Each structure stands twice: as C-alpha cells, then as structure tokens.
Short mmCIF file of C-alpha atoms in Angstrom, two decimals:
data_model
loop_
_atom_site.label_atom_id
_atom_site.label_comp_id
_atom_site.label_asym_id
_atom_site.label_seq_id
_atom_site.Cartn_x
_atom_site.Cartn_y
_atom_site.Cartn_z
CA MET A 483 -8.16 -3.95 -15.92
CA LEU A 484 -10.55 -5.97 -13.71
CA ARG A 485 -9.07 -9.33 -14.95
CA HIS A 486 -5.63 -8.13 -14.21
CA ILE A 487 -6.53 -7.10 -10.64
CA VAL A 488 -8.24 -10.51 -10.11
CA SER A 489 -5.18 -12.41 -11.42
CA PHE A 490 -2.65 -10.31 -9.43
CA GLU A 491 -4.73 -10.77 -6.25
CA LEU A 492 -5.02 -14.53 -6.73
CA ARG A 493 -1.31 -14.93 -7.49
CA TYR A 494 -0.44 -12.77 -4.54
CA GLN A 495 -2.65 -14.61 -2.08
CA LEU A 496 -1.70 -18.04 -3.35
CA ARG A 497 1.90 -17.24 -2.36
CA SER A 498 0.96 -16.34 1.19
CA PRO A 499 1.75 -18.70 4.07
CA ALA A 500 -1.97 -18.25 5.22
CA PHE A 501 -3.24 -20.05 2.17
CA TRP A 502 -0.84 -23.01 2.41
CA VAL A 503 -1.27 -23.39 6.09
CA THR A 504 -4.97 -23.47 5.66
CA PHE A 505 -4.89 -25.81 2.73
CA LEU A 506 -2.58 -28.27 4.51
CA LEU A 507 -4.59 -28.13 7.82
CA PHE A 508 -7.89 -28.79 6.10
CA PHE A 509 -6.40 -31.36 3.92
CA LEU A 510 -4.93 -33.22 6.84
CA ILE A 511 -8.20 -33.09 8.80
CA THR A 512 -10.32 -34.73 5.99
CA PHE A 513 -7.50 -37.04 5.02
CA GLY A 514 -7.19 -38.19 8.62
CA ALA A 515 -11.02 -38.67 8.91
CA ALA A 516 -11.07 -40.83 5.88
CA ALA A 517 -7.79 -42.77 6.37
CA SER A 518 -7.89 -43.32 10.04
CA ASP A 519 -10.44 -44.63 12.57
CA GLN A 520 -9.05 -42.45 15.21
CA ILE A 521 -10.10 -39.22 13.62
CA SER A 522 -13.74 -38.52 12.95
CA LEU A 523 -15.54 -35.50 11.64
CA GLY A 524 -19.12 -34.46 12.51
CA GLY A 525 -19.75 -37.47 14.79
CA ASP A 526 -19.05 -39.95 11.97
CA GLY A 527 -21.87 -41.51 10.23
CA GLY A 528 -21.09 -45.05 11.40
CA ASN A 529 -22.14 -47.34 8.74
CA VAL A 530 -21.21 -45.26 5.70
CA HIS A 531 -18.39 -45.45 3.25
CA VAL A 532 -15.47 -43.11 4.21
CA ASN A 533 -15.90 -41.48 0.81
CA ALA A 534 -19.67 -41.54 0.59
CA PRO A 535 -21.21 -38.42 -0.84
CA PHE A 536 -22.74 -37.65 2.51
CA VAL A 537 -19.40 -37.76 4.23
CA ILE A 538 -17.78 -35.49 1.64
CA ALA A 539 -20.58 -33.06 1.85
CA GLN A 540 -20.72 -33.03 5.60
CA SER A 541 -17.02 -32.50 5.98
CA SER A 542 -17.16 -29.62 3.45
CA LEU A 543 -19.93 -27.94 5.47
CA ILE A 544 -18.38 -28.49 8.85
CA LEU A 545 -15.04 -27.14 7.77
CA GLN A 546 -16.82 -24.31 6.06
CA LEU A 547 -17.55 -22.94 9.53
CA PHE A 548 -13.87 -22.75 10.32
CA GLY A 549 -13.49 -21.57 6.71
CA LEU A 550 -15.13 -18.27 7.81
CA PHE A 551 -11.90 -17.36 9.65
CA VAL A 552 -10.06 -18.26 6.52
CA ALA A 553 -12.37 -16.11 4.37
CA ALA A 554 -11.84 -13.31 6.75
CA ALA A 555 -8.16 -13.64 6.53
CA PHE A 556 -8.24 -13.43 2.69
CA VAL A 557 -10.72 -10.71 2.18
CA ALA A 558 -9.48 -8.56 5.10
CA ASN A 559 -5.96 -8.92 3.68
CA ALA A 560 -7.19 -7.80 0.29
CA VAL A 561 -8.67 -4.60 2.01
CA VAL A 562 -6.13 -3.60 4.59
CA ARG A 563 -2.97 -4.65 2.66
CA ASP A 564 -2.34 -1.27 1.05
CA ASP A 565 -2.60 0.69 4.31
CA GLU A 566 -0.55 -1.89 6.17
CA ALA A 567 2.24 -2.04 3.48
CA ARG A 568 2.00 1.77 2.89
CA PHE A 569 1.48 0.98 -0.76
CA GLY A 570 -1.79 3.04 -1.03
CA GLY A 571 -0.10 6.23 -2.26
CA LEU A 572 1.43 4.41 -5.22
CA LEU A 573 -1.78 2.64 -6.08
CA HIS A 574 -4.28 5.43 -5.73
CA SER A 575 -2.32 7.85 -7.86
CA THR A 576 -2.79 5.50 -10.85
CA GLN A 577 -5.82 5.36 -13.09
CA LEU A 578 -7.20 2.20 -11.40
CA PRO A 579 -11.01 2.67 -11.29
CA VAL A 580 -12.49 2.18 -7.90
CA ARG A 581 -14.98 -0.37 -9.12
CA ASP A 582 -12.29 -2.50 -10.65
CA TYR A 583 -10.16 -2.20 -7.56
CA LEU A 584 -12.86 -3.34 -5.15
CA LEU A 585 -14.39 -5.99 -7.37
CA GLY A 586 -11.03 -7.40 -8.44
CA ARG A 587 -9.80 -7.63 -4.90
CA PHE A 588 -12.97 -9.27 -3.73
CA ILE A 589 -13.08 -11.95 -6.54
CA GLY A 590 -9.46 -12.73 -6.07
CA ALA A 591 -9.79 -13.15 -2.41
CA TRP A 592 -12.95 -15.22 -2.78
CA LEU A 593 -11.26 -17.52 -5.41
CA THR A 594 -8.35 -17.86 -2.99
CA GLY A 595 -10.78 -18.96 -0.25
CA LEU A 596 -12.39 -21.40 -2.79
CA LEU A 597 -9.05 -22.95 -3.63
CA ALA A 598 -8.16 -23.30 -0.04
CA MET A 599 -11.48 -25.14 0.52
CA ALA A 600 -10.67 -27.52 -2.29
CA SER A 601 -8.37 -29.16 0.24
CA VAL A 602 -11.46 -30.62 2.02
CA PRO A 603 -12.67 -32.83 -0.73
CA LEU A 604 -9.20 -33.49 -1.90
CA GLY A 605 -8.14 -34.71 1.60
CA ASN A 606 -11.08 -37.21 1.58
CA ALA A 607 -10.28 -38.37 -1.86
CA VAL A 608 -6.62 -39.03 -1.06
CA GLY A 609 -7.42 -40.44 2.36
CA ALA A 610 -9.97 -42.96 0.87
CA ALA A 611 -7.35 -44.15 -1.62
CA MET A 612 -5.01 -45.31 1.21
CA PRO A 613 -4.04 -48.97 0.79
CA TRP A 614 -4.52 -49.91 4.54
CA LEU A 615 -8.19 -49.16 4.57
CA ASP A 616 -10.62 -52.01 4.59
CA PRO A 617 -11.98 -52.24 1.01
CA ASP A 618 -15.38 -52.73 2.44
CA THR A 619 -15.52 -49.36 3.96
CA VAL A 620 -14.56 -47.57 0.72
CA GLY A 621 -17.14 -46.94 -1.94
CA PRO A 622 -16.47 -46.24 -5.63
CA PHE A 623 -14.65 -43.01 -6.41
CA ASN A 624 -16.94 -40.44 -8.00
CA PRO A 625 -15.35 -37.04 -8.87
CA GLY A 626 -18.84 -35.55 -9.26
CA TRP A 627 -19.53 -35.98 -5.49
CA TYR A 628 -16.36 -33.98 -4.76
CA LEU A 629 -17.10 -31.27 -7.12
CA TYR A 630 -20.58 -30.97 -5.93
CA ALA A 631 -19.31 -30.59 -2.24
CA TRP A 632 -16.74 -28.07 -3.36
CA LEU A 633 -18.59 -25.91 -5.89
CA VAL A 634 -22.25 -26.22 -4.91
CA LEU A 635 -21.91 -26.51 -1.10
CA SER A 636 -18.71 -24.63 -0.28
CA GLY A 637 -18.57 -22.12 -3.08
CA PRO A 638 -21.76 -20.16 -2.50
CA THR A 639 -21.52 -20.23 1.30
CA LEU A 640 -18.06 -18.79 0.98
CA LEU A 641 -19.19 -16.28 -1.53
CA ILE A 642 -21.92 -14.90 0.82
CA SER A 643 -19.70 -14.95 3.95
CA SER A 644 -16.81 -13.41 2.00
CA ALA A 645 -18.98 -10.64 0.78
CA VAL A 646 -20.22 -9.79 4.30
CA LEU A 647 -16.69 -9.88 5.65
CA PHE A 648 -15.29 -7.87 2.79
CA ALA A 649 -17.90 -5.16 3.44
CA VAL A 650 -16.88 -5.16 7.18
CA ALA A 651 -13.32 -4.95 6.33
CA LEU A 652 -13.86 -2.04 3.95
CA LEU A 653 -15.93 -0.18 6.55
CA THR A 654 -13.56 -0.79 9.51
CA ARG A 655 -10.29 -1.01 7.66
CA SER A 656 -9.23 -3.43 10.30
CA MET A 657 -8.27 -7.03 10.35
CA SER A 658 -9.27 -7.57 14.00
CA GLN A 659 -12.67 -6.07 13.52
CA THR A 660 -13.28 -8.38 10.57
CA TYR A 661 -12.52 -11.28 12.80
CA VAL A 662 -15.02 -9.88 15.35
CA ALA A 663 -17.56 -9.98 12.55
CA VAL A 664 -16.63 -13.65 11.99
CA VAL A 665 -17.52 -14.36 15.64
CA VAL A 666 -20.79 -12.39 15.23
CA LEU A 667 -21.63 -14.51 12.14
CA LEU A 668 -20.87 -17.73 14.11
CA VAL A 669 -22.93 -16.70 17.01
CA GLY A 670 -25.68 -15.62 14.74
CA TYR A 671 -25.67 -18.99 13.05
CA LEU A 672 -25.83 -20.86 16.40
CA VAL A 673 -28.56 -18.65 17.71
CA ALA A 674 -30.55 -19.07 14.44
CA MET A 675 -30.11 -22.73 14.70
CA GLY A 676 -31.37 -22.83 18.18
CA LEU A 677 -34.30 -20.57 17.68
CA LEU A 678 -35.38 -22.10 14.52
CA SER A 679 -34.89 -25.75 15.30
CA GLN A 680 -38.69 -26.33 16.01
CA PRO A 681 -40.32 -28.01 13.03
CA ARG A 682 -42.76 -25.27 12.68
CA SER A 683 -40.25 -22.75 11.70
CA SER A 684 -38.13 -24.94 9.49
CA ARG A 685 -39.40 -23.04 6.45
CA SER A 686 -38.14 -19.76 7.63
CA SER A 687 -34.90 -21.16 8.79
CA ARG A 688 -34.13 -21.87 5.25
CA TRP A 689 -33.72 -18.13 4.59
CA SER A 690 -32.19 -17.21 7.90
CA THR A 691 -28.82 -18.75 8.12
CA HIS A 692 -25.79 -18.14 5.98
CA SER A 693 -24.55 -21.64 6.19
CA ALA A 694 -25.73 -24.59 4.11
CA LEU A 695 -24.85 -26.86 7.08
CA ARG A 696 -28.08 -25.99 8.80
CA ARG A 697 -29.97 -27.48 5.97
CA TRP A 698 -28.12 -30.67 5.87
CA PRO A 699 -29.77 -33.82 7.36
CA SER A 700 -28.12 -35.01 10.52
CA ALA A 701 -27.90 -38.72 9.61
CA PRO A 702 -27.86 -40.67 6.35
CA SER A 703 -30.77 -43.04 5.71
CA THR A 704 -28.84 -45.72 4.02
CA GLY A 705 -25.30 -47.05 4.01
CA ARG A 706 -23.21 -49.94 4.31
CA PRO A 707 -21.98 -51.32 7.67
CA ARG A 708 -18.54 -50.39 8.69
CA SER A 709 -16.38 -53.27 9.82
CA MET B 279 2.85 24.61 -15.98
CA LEU B 280 1.35 23.62 -12.64
CA SER B 281 -0.43 26.32 -10.84
CA ILE B 282 -1.73 26.19 -7.31
CA ARG B 283 -4.04 28.86 -5.90
CA ASP B 284 -4.88 29.63 -2.20
CA LEU B 285 -4.74 26.04 -1.15
CA ARG B 286 -6.14 25.26 2.21
CA TYR B 287 -6.12 21.99 3.94
CA GLU B 288 -7.28 21.33 7.49
CA TYR B 289 -7.21 17.92 9.10
CA PRO B 290 -10.21 16.71 11.04
CA ASN B 291 -8.32 17.27 14.31
CA GLY B 292 -8.09 20.96 13.53
CA THR B 293 -4.51 21.00 12.37
CA VAL B 294 -4.18 23.51 9.47
CA ALA B 295 -1.55 21.91 7.25
CA LEU B 296 -1.88 24.31 4.35
CA ASP B 297 -2.94 27.83 4.90
CA GLY B 298 -3.34 29.69 1.61
CA VAL B 299 -0.52 28.14 -0.49
CA SER B 300 -0.17 29.62 -4.02
CA LEU B 301 2.62 28.56 -6.39
CA GLU B 302 3.42 28.61 -10.07
CA LEU B 303 5.68 25.74 -11.22
CA PRO B 304 7.21 26.02 -14.69
CA HIS B 305 8.81 23.10 -16.39
CA GLY B 306 11.97 21.68 -14.91
CA MET B 307 12.93 20.78 -11.38
CA PHE B 308 11.21 22.60 -8.60
CA GLY B 309 12.44 22.31 -5.11
CA LEU B 310 10.05 22.52 -2.16
CA LEU B 311 12.01 23.04 0.97
CA GLY B 312 10.57 22.90 4.46
CA PRO B 313 11.15 21.47 7.91
CA ASN B 314 9.22 18.31 8.93
CA GLY B 315 5.55 19.08 9.69
CA ALA B 316 5.59 22.13 7.39
CA GLY B 317 2.77 20.61 5.20
CA LYS B 318 5.05 19.45 2.37
CA SER B 319 3.55 15.94 2.22
CA THR B 320 0.03 17.26 2.57
CA LEU B 321 0.71 19.60 -0.39
CA MET B 322 2.19 16.79 -2.41
CA ARG B 323 -0.77 14.47 -1.66
CA CYS B 324 -3.17 17.15 -2.61
CA ILE B 325 -1.44 17.66 -6.02
CA ALA B 326 -1.22 13.80 -6.36
CA THR B 327 -5.06 13.66 -6.12
CA LEU B 328 -4.88 11.70 -2.82
CA GLN B 329 -6.33 14.36 -0.62
CA VAL B 330 -8.92 16.96 -1.45
CA PRO B 331 -8.30 20.46 -0.13
CA GLN B 332 -11.09 22.40 1.52
CA ALA B 333 -10.40 25.48 -0.59
CA GLY B 334 -8.35 26.67 -3.43
CA GLY B 335 -7.58 25.23 -6.87
CA ILE B 336 -4.90 23.23 -8.69
CA SER B 337 -4.56 23.19 -12.39
CA PHE B 338 -1.93 21.50 -14.65
CA ASP B 339 -1.66 22.19 -18.37
CA GLY B 340 -5.41 22.87 -18.65
CA ILE B 341 -6.54 20.06 -16.41
CA ASP B 342 -8.59 21.11 -13.40
CA VAL B 343 -7.06 18.71 -10.91
CA LEU B 344 -9.80 18.93 -8.27
CA ALA B 345 -12.60 18.48 -10.66
CA ASP B 346 -11.06 15.85 -12.91
CA PRO B 347 -8.39 13.88 -10.95
CA GLN B 348 -8.46 10.96 -13.26
CA SER B 349 -7.16 13.09 -16.15
CA LEU B 350 -4.15 14.17 -14.03
CA ARG B 351 -3.46 10.52 -12.92
CA ARG B 352 -3.02 9.67 -16.56
CA THR B 353 0.11 11.94 -16.69
CA LEU B 354 1.25 11.73 -13.07
CA GLY B 355 4.25 10.05 -11.54
CA TYR B 356 4.27 10.05 -7.78
CA LEU B 357 6.86 8.73 -5.36
CA PRO B 358 5.31 9.09 -1.88
CA GLN B 359 7.25 9.66 1.23
CA ASP B 360 8.19 6.52 3.08
CA PHE B 361 6.23 4.13 0.85
CA GLY B 362 6.25 0.43 1.28
CA VAL B 363 5.52 -2.60 -0.79
CA TYR B 364 3.79 -6.03 -0.45
CA PRO B 365 5.82 -8.85 0.94
CA ARG B 366 7.03 -11.55 -1.42
CA VAL B 367 6.57 -9.59 -4.68
CA SER B 368 9.53 -9.17 -7.00
CA ALA B 369 10.36 -5.83 -8.60
CA TRP B 370 9.61 -7.26 -11.99
CA ASP B 371 6.05 -8.37 -10.96
CA LEU B 372 5.34 -5.22 -8.95
CA LEU B 373 6.47 -2.84 -11.67
CA SER B 374 4.42 -4.82 -14.31
CA HIS B 375 1.51 -4.62 -12.04
CA LEU B 376 1.73 -0.91 -11.67
CA ALA B 377 2.35 -0.63 -15.40
CA VAL B 378 -1.09 -2.16 -16.02
CA LEU B 379 -2.68 0.23 -13.59
CA LYS B 380 -0.95 3.09 -15.35
CA GLY B 381 -2.59 2.13 -18.64
CA TYR B 382 -0.08 -0.20 -20.39
CA SER B 383 -2.59 -2.65 -21.82
CA SER B 384 -0.48 -4.27 -24.48
CA LYS B 385 1.83 -6.95 -23.05
CA GLY B 386 4.80 -6.38 -25.37
CA GLU B 387 4.90 -2.66 -24.76
CA ARG B 388 4.61 -3.21 -20.97
CA LYS B 389 7.50 -5.69 -20.99
CA ASP B 390 9.68 -3.23 -22.92
CA THR B 391 8.89 -0.42 -20.65
CA VAL B 392 9.47 -2.30 -17.47
CA GLU B 393 12.75 -3.70 -18.67
CA HIS B 394 13.88 -0.19 -19.78
CA LEU B 395 13.02 1.36 -16.51
CA LEU B 396 14.53 -1.39 -14.39
CA ARG B 397 17.73 -0.95 -16.41
CA GLN B 398 17.62 2.84 -16.09
CA VAL B 399 17.49 2.71 -12.35
CA ASN B 400 20.06 -0.06 -12.22
CA LEU B 401 17.79 -2.81 -10.64
CA TRP B 402 17.83 -5.17 -13.67
CA ASP B 403 20.11 -7.66 -11.98
CA VAL B 404 17.86 -7.89 -8.94
CA ARG B 405 14.56 -7.79 -10.79
CA GLY B 406 13.55 -11.26 -9.45
CA LYS B 407 14.18 -10.35 -5.80
CA ALA B 408 11.37 -9.14 -3.45
CA VAL B 409 11.31 -5.34 -3.37
CA ALA B 410 10.47 -5.65 0.37
CA GLY B 411 13.99 -6.91 0.90
CA TYR B 412 15.75 -4.09 -0.86
CA SER B 413 17.97 -1.51 0.94
CA GLY B 414 16.60 1.99 1.25
CA GLY B 415 18.44 3.23 -1.76
CA MET B 416 17.30 0.36 -3.97
CA ARG B 417 13.73 0.85 -2.82
CA GLN B 418 13.89 4.55 -3.70
CA ARG B 419 15.22 3.67 -7.09
CA PHE B 420 12.35 1.30 -7.48
CA GLY B 421 10.13 4.16 -6.43
CA ILE B 422 11.48 6.46 -9.19
CA ALA B 423 10.99 3.69 -11.73
CA GLN B 424 7.43 3.35 -10.97
CA ALA B 425 7.03 7.11 -10.92
CA LEU B 426 8.32 7.31 -14.48
CA LEU B 427 5.89 4.66 -15.91
CA GLY B 428 3.71 6.11 -18.58
CA GLN B 429 6.03 9.07 -19.38
CA PRO B 430 4.45 11.42 -16.98
CA ARG B 431 4.43 15.23 -17.54
CA LEU B 432 4.19 15.85 -13.77
CA VAL B 433 6.48 13.97 -11.39
CA ILE B 434 6.20 14.41 -7.64
CA VAL B 435 8.94 13.08 -5.39
CA ASP B 436 8.36 13.44 -1.64
CA GLU B 437 11.26 13.30 0.65
CA PRO B 438 13.10 10.88 -1.62
CA THR B 439 16.57 11.18 -0.05
CA ALA B 440 15.68 10.97 3.60
CA GLY B 441 17.54 8.05 5.13
CA LEU B 442 19.87 7.34 2.18
CA ASP B 443 23.59 7.09 2.56
CA PRO B 444 25.63 9.79 0.69
CA GLU B 445 26.43 7.60 -2.23
CA GLU B 446 22.88 6.30 -2.68
CA ARG B 447 21.57 9.78 -2.39
CA GLN B 448 23.95 11.07 -5.06
CA ARG B 449 22.87 8.19 -7.25
CA PHE B 450 19.26 9.04 -6.76
CA LEU B 451 19.76 12.77 -7.49
CA ASN B 452 21.52 11.84 -10.70
CA LEU B 453 18.49 9.78 -11.64
CA LEU B 454 16.22 12.70 -10.92
CA ALA B 455 18.41 15.06 -12.95
CA ASP B 456 18.07 12.81 -16.02
CA ILE B 457 14.21 13.07 -16.01
CA GLY B 458 14.39 16.06 -18.29
CA GLU B 459 13.29 19.60 -18.71
CA GLN B 460 10.17 19.05 -20.48
CA VAL B 461 8.35 17.85 -17.50
CA VAL B 462 7.41 19.48 -14.22
CA VAL B 463 9.27 17.75 -11.31
CA ILE B 464 8.48 18.66 -7.72
CA LEU B 465 11.09 17.59 -5.27
CA SER B 466 9.98 18.03 -1.73
CA THR B 467 12.69 17.69 0.85
CA HIS B 468 14.05 19.03 4.15
CA ILE B 469 17.64 18.69 2.89
CA VAL B 470 18.93 21.93 1.51
CA GLU B 471 21.73 20.40 -0.56
CA ASP B 472 19.12 18.39 -2.53
CA VAL B 473 17.63 21.68 -3.81
CA ALA B 474 20.92 23.48 -4.13
CA GLU B 475 22.29 20.74 -6.35
CA LEU B 476 19.29 20.23 -8.68
CA CYS B 477 16.64 22.91 -8.70
CA PRO B 478 16.65 26.04 -10.81
CA ARG B 479 13.57 27.22 -8.95
CA MET B 480 12.36 26.67 -5.37
CA ALA B 481 10.16 27.63 -2.61
CA ILE B 482 10.29 27.30 1.15
CA LEU B 483 7.15 26.08 2.94
CA ALA B 484 6.87 26.63 6.73
CA GLY B 485 3.89 26.44 8.90
CA GLY B 486 1.62 25.77 5.99
CA ARG B 487 2.58 28.89 4.12
CA ILE B 488 5.12 29.75 1.39
CA ALA B 489 7.76 31.84 3.10
CA ALA B 490 10.08 32.45 0.15
CA GLN B 491 10.28 31.48 -3.47
CA GLY B 492 12.38 32.17 -6.50
CA ALA B 493 15.69 30.99 -8.02
CA PRO B 494 18.12 29.68 -5.39
CA GLY B 495 20.90 32.01 -6.77
CA ALA B 496 18.58 35.04 -6.41
CA LEU B 497 17.57 34.20 -2.96
CA VAL B 498 21.16 33.75 -1.91
CA ASP B 499 22.07 37.15 -3.50
CA GLU B 500 19.50 38.87 -1.39
CA LEU B 501 21.46 37.91 1.63
CA ARG B 502 24.83 38.93 0.33
CA GLY B 503 26.57 41.27 2.79
CA ARG B 504 24.02 40.54 5.52
CA VAL B 505 25.34 37.22 6.86
CA TRP B 506 28.21 37.35 9.49
CA ARG B 507 30.02 34.53 11.12
CA THR B 508 31.83 34.18 14.39
CA ILE B 509 33.19 31.43 16.46
CA VAL B 510 32.52 31.48 20.14
CA GLN B 511 32.65 29.16 23.22
CA LYS B 512 29.62 27.09 23.93
CA ASP B 513 28.51 29.18 27.00
CA GLN B 514 28.51 32.39 24.98
CA VAL B 515 25.89 31.08 22.58
CA GLU B 516 22.76 31.90 24.56
CA ALA B 517 23.86 35.47 25.21
CA LEU B 518 24.59 36.02 21.46
CA LYS B 519 21.13 34.47 20.62
CA ALA B 520 19.45 36.94 22.78
CA SER B 521 21.18 40.05 21.36
CA HIS B 522 21.46 39.11 17.76
CA ARG B 523 19.42 37.45 14.99
CA VAL B 524 21.23 34.09 14.93
CA ILE B 525 20.18 32.01 11.98
CA ALA B 526 22.37 29.03 12.31
CA THR B 527 24.64 27.37 14.81
CA LYS B 528 27.09 24.65 13.99
CA LEU B 529 29.62 22.84 16.15
CA GLN B 530 33.19 23.17 14.90
CA ALA B 531 35.95 21.30 16.90
CA GLY B 532 34.02 21.83 20.10
CA ARG B 533 33.43 25.50 19.61
CA THR B 534 30.30 26.94 18.07
CA LEU B 535 30.19 28.62 14.61
CA LEU B 536 27.38 31.15 14.38
CA HIS B 537 25.83 32.72 11.43
CA VAL B 538 24.09 36.00 12.35
CA LEU B 539 21.80 38.10 10.14
CA ALA B 540 22.48 41.82 10.23
CA ASP B 541 22.55 44.82 7.80
CA ASP B 542 25.85 46.02 9.35
CA ARG B 543 28.78 44.39 11.02
CA PRO B 544 27.27 43.21 14.42
CA GLY B 545 30.54 43.82 16.37
CA ASP B 546 34.13 42.76 16.82
CA GLY B 547 34.85 39.20 16.17
CA PHE B 548 32.39 38.97 13.33
CA THR B 549 33.51 38.49 9.76
CA GLU B 550 31.34 38.64 6.62
CA ALA B 551 30.23 35.23 5.49
CA THR B 552 29.51 34.11 2.01
CA PRO B 553 25.85 33.16 2.22
CA GLY B 554 24.57 29.78 1.03
CA LEU B 555 21.18 28.33 0.41
CA ASP B 556 21.17 26.99 3.88
CA ASP B 557 21.47 30.53 5.26
CA VAL B 558 18.52 31.40 3.08
CA TYR B 559 16.59 28.47 4.45
CA PHE B 560 17.42 29.15 8.17
CA ALA B 561 17.04 32.89 7.83
CA THR B 562 13.57 32.29 6.44
CA LEU B 563 12.54 29.91 9.15
CA ALA B 564 13.98 32.22 11.80
CA SER B 565 11.95 35.24 10.52
CA MET B 566 8.84 33.01 10.31
CA ARG B 567 9.34 32.12 13.99
CA ARG B 568 9.90 35.74 14.96
CA ALA B 569 6.65 36.67 13.18
CA ALA B 570 4.78 33.87 14.93
#
C-alpha cells in the first residue's frame, strides 16, 4: 500500500505545472550562470571553472533556499489536496491506513522536490557543454560532482525542510500558512547566520541552521584564472 | 442489516445535526428523504465512518461500526455528496488508484475489475479523459463505479441525482437499481421521485429526527381520503393557509393548486385527491413545523 501511495503521489505531482515550471526555471538559472558571462550566481567565484565542483555545490545550495518555496508547494499540495478537491470522502472511507497515507504522501512529495532540484546540477552540466564557451574556463566533466551536489547537499536539506513544512501543512491544513512557515524558516536561517557568525560560536552553528549553505566556505582556495 | 440506535451528532458550533436517530435497514434499497439541512449528510458520513457521533451506536452484520470502522470500510461503498476529484487524472488511473486502496492488491484482478466497472457505468470510451472534465452525470457515474469497487455489502449514495438533467438522472437511477437486493443500499435525497421510483422502504429525516418511516405504499395509504385539492387565485392562498392545513402549493397555468390535509372535506371547491409520496413528504414536514 505504501509503495502504491508513493508512486501515485509522485506520478501525480510530476504532471503538475508547478513541477515543470520549477524545473525549467532552476535549470535556466544554472544553465545561464554556466553558459553566459552576464548571469552569475552567488557572487561568482571569479577564477574557477564554470563547472567546478565548488560552483555546482554552491549553486545547489543557493537555489535550495528558493527550493524551500518549492518544497512547500509540493508537501502542502500533498496535504491539502483532498480537502481542496473534495476528494477526502472517497479516500477516507477506504481501508487506507493513516500511516501509509501520511508517509506515502510525504515521501512522494519529497521525491518530487528532489527531482525538481535535479534541474540545478543538470542546468550547469548542459550550460558547461555549450560550444561558445572558452575551453579554458571549462573543467573536465565529472558526474560524481553533480550527484554529490544533488544527493548529498540538496537531498538531506530538502528532506528536513520538507518534513518541517509537511508537519506545518498537516497542522494548519492551509497552503498559505505553510508559505508563512517558509518565511519563518528563511528568517530563522538569516538570524542564525547573523548571530552565529562569530568564530567562537561556529561549532554550535553547525547544529542550528537547517541549510547546508551556512557550512559552505565563502570562497574557493584554488582555481584557474577565468579569461 | 444495518441498525442505527439513538444517534446524536452535535457540531462544535452547537448545531445538533442528529437528535436521537434510530433506524433498521434491511437488505435492498432504502430511501432517506429530507430537506436540505435535515442532517442527511451527517448521518451518511457517520455511517461511512467519516464522523464519529457523540452518542448512539451503529452496527452492520455483526460489525460494531464505531468501535471497528476499518472492518466496515472493507465492505463499504460510499458516494459522497458533491465530491470532487484531482485535476489531470484520468478515470482509469483514479479508479485503479481507489481499487488499490480498497484492497485489490493483485494487478490482474484490479485491471479486470476496473474495466468491468467502467463498462458497467458506460465510461469505458472516455476512460483516458480527466474525470475533472466530466459532465455532472458522468462524474456521478464515475462515483457509483468507485462505490461498487470491492463488492461492498453496504452502499451509501448521498444526494446522487442533485443537479443532473432528467436523462442523466434516469440513467443513474437505473444503475442504482441494478446493484441488487443482497446488499444494503442507502439513497439519501431531497427528491421525492428518486425514492418513489426505487425504494421499497424509506424514512423521512427532518430537523435531525426521523419523522416517518415504512414502505412508501403504506405511508401513502395512510393519507388516503385525507388529501384534498383545490385551485384558487394567487391572492386567496394566504387566507387558505391560515385556515387550513395546506401541505403543498403548486402553480398551474398562473393559478395555484393546493393540497390540504383534513379528515373531512374542508369545504366547497375541494375535491378528493389521490395522495402521492410527495404528499406524504410535505405532510410530514408540515406537521414537524407545526410541532416545532
């Protein structure tokens, strides 16, 4: 039953305009950042390859902040959809166990978010392959760097934020309240960053923010000059 | 056999939707008639395990519904009033999805059942189209298809014909009539003809109480010889309403046809009318209002 709920949720969400709009938008941002000098993301490293692991990771983490809104859209949709569509009566008179219902919806919505975030490394990979780029600014293609950024940096961050937002959506049964929670999370992140930016508290800061971005160094130590 | 004992449901805002409802429902089609706001949907939702009443009990073929809702769900088909569906999902996908939730775990069996049901309700040709884009009648037929998943022994249909055009309504009632005598079917409606055409047993629910119950024929017989009709000008209606027990008024070519309840002929200009189920319904509602 759980597997079925997850797969139905995933198939349903992947057909939604929200998914494709997000995917395309994020893809275009990182594609543009890699393939064009006019667009830069995160202040641009300067003398680094457009597809350096640092760039890939940084873009994944920056867009992850915007991804909070995306996560909210997917998980809140999974929660409020039955009420909104007036489908709850049909659903809740079946034998569907509550645990499978909630867990299945959550996993499905999280996987949808994860697939949407795959657009970020993908945009960089495609952008870096554009023929008009100066070969000197492009490093070797390494799929591992993309997978790392996607699965190790984006994935867990998305999992935690999705879980928090899913809980908020369940408690409030409201899409807009869930977006309010996103803003609270963002403000919390900024405040935590500000409060804990002193070197003395760097240890505790590791445990206090929900985003991996905080733990990412602000500049690369090595790199090749960009022409 | 479904039996309902002293059911009471009060909403948090203080509205008492069900006030001591008791009913015995044998196999076959049972009509639950009542005006909007009478508590029909609340009763249906309580039986369908979606709402838990504050007092009373529901049992179905040995299942204590309130203590063990999951057992009832295994054998329940429910078509809620005014249900909706997710956008962009086809009838085939949605019915297959619901089939899994109703316990069809084997893929082959599920496919056969879904195909059979879609053919039965005449939606096979449009199975690939989104249910959200269906007309009202098609959507209700989809609703009955999902209610029949899993060969339920208790089928609840809540206001299924509201908003359907006459042809669609007839088509829907024919589908209901085919469900069979071996299951309990509860048809909740505010349309008297639905009950008159289909149900060997019925009850009238008004103001959260059962106001009358029995076989429609027997209820009609009780009124025989007590319903009188007359046709008057519009401006005389109010005076008649004050002096007689008027149970129904209907416009007829600009004048007003009145049905009056009385043991003897109420006066000149009245002729005896053959009572119908709608007279039973309106007489019951009128006496409820007088009592209130």
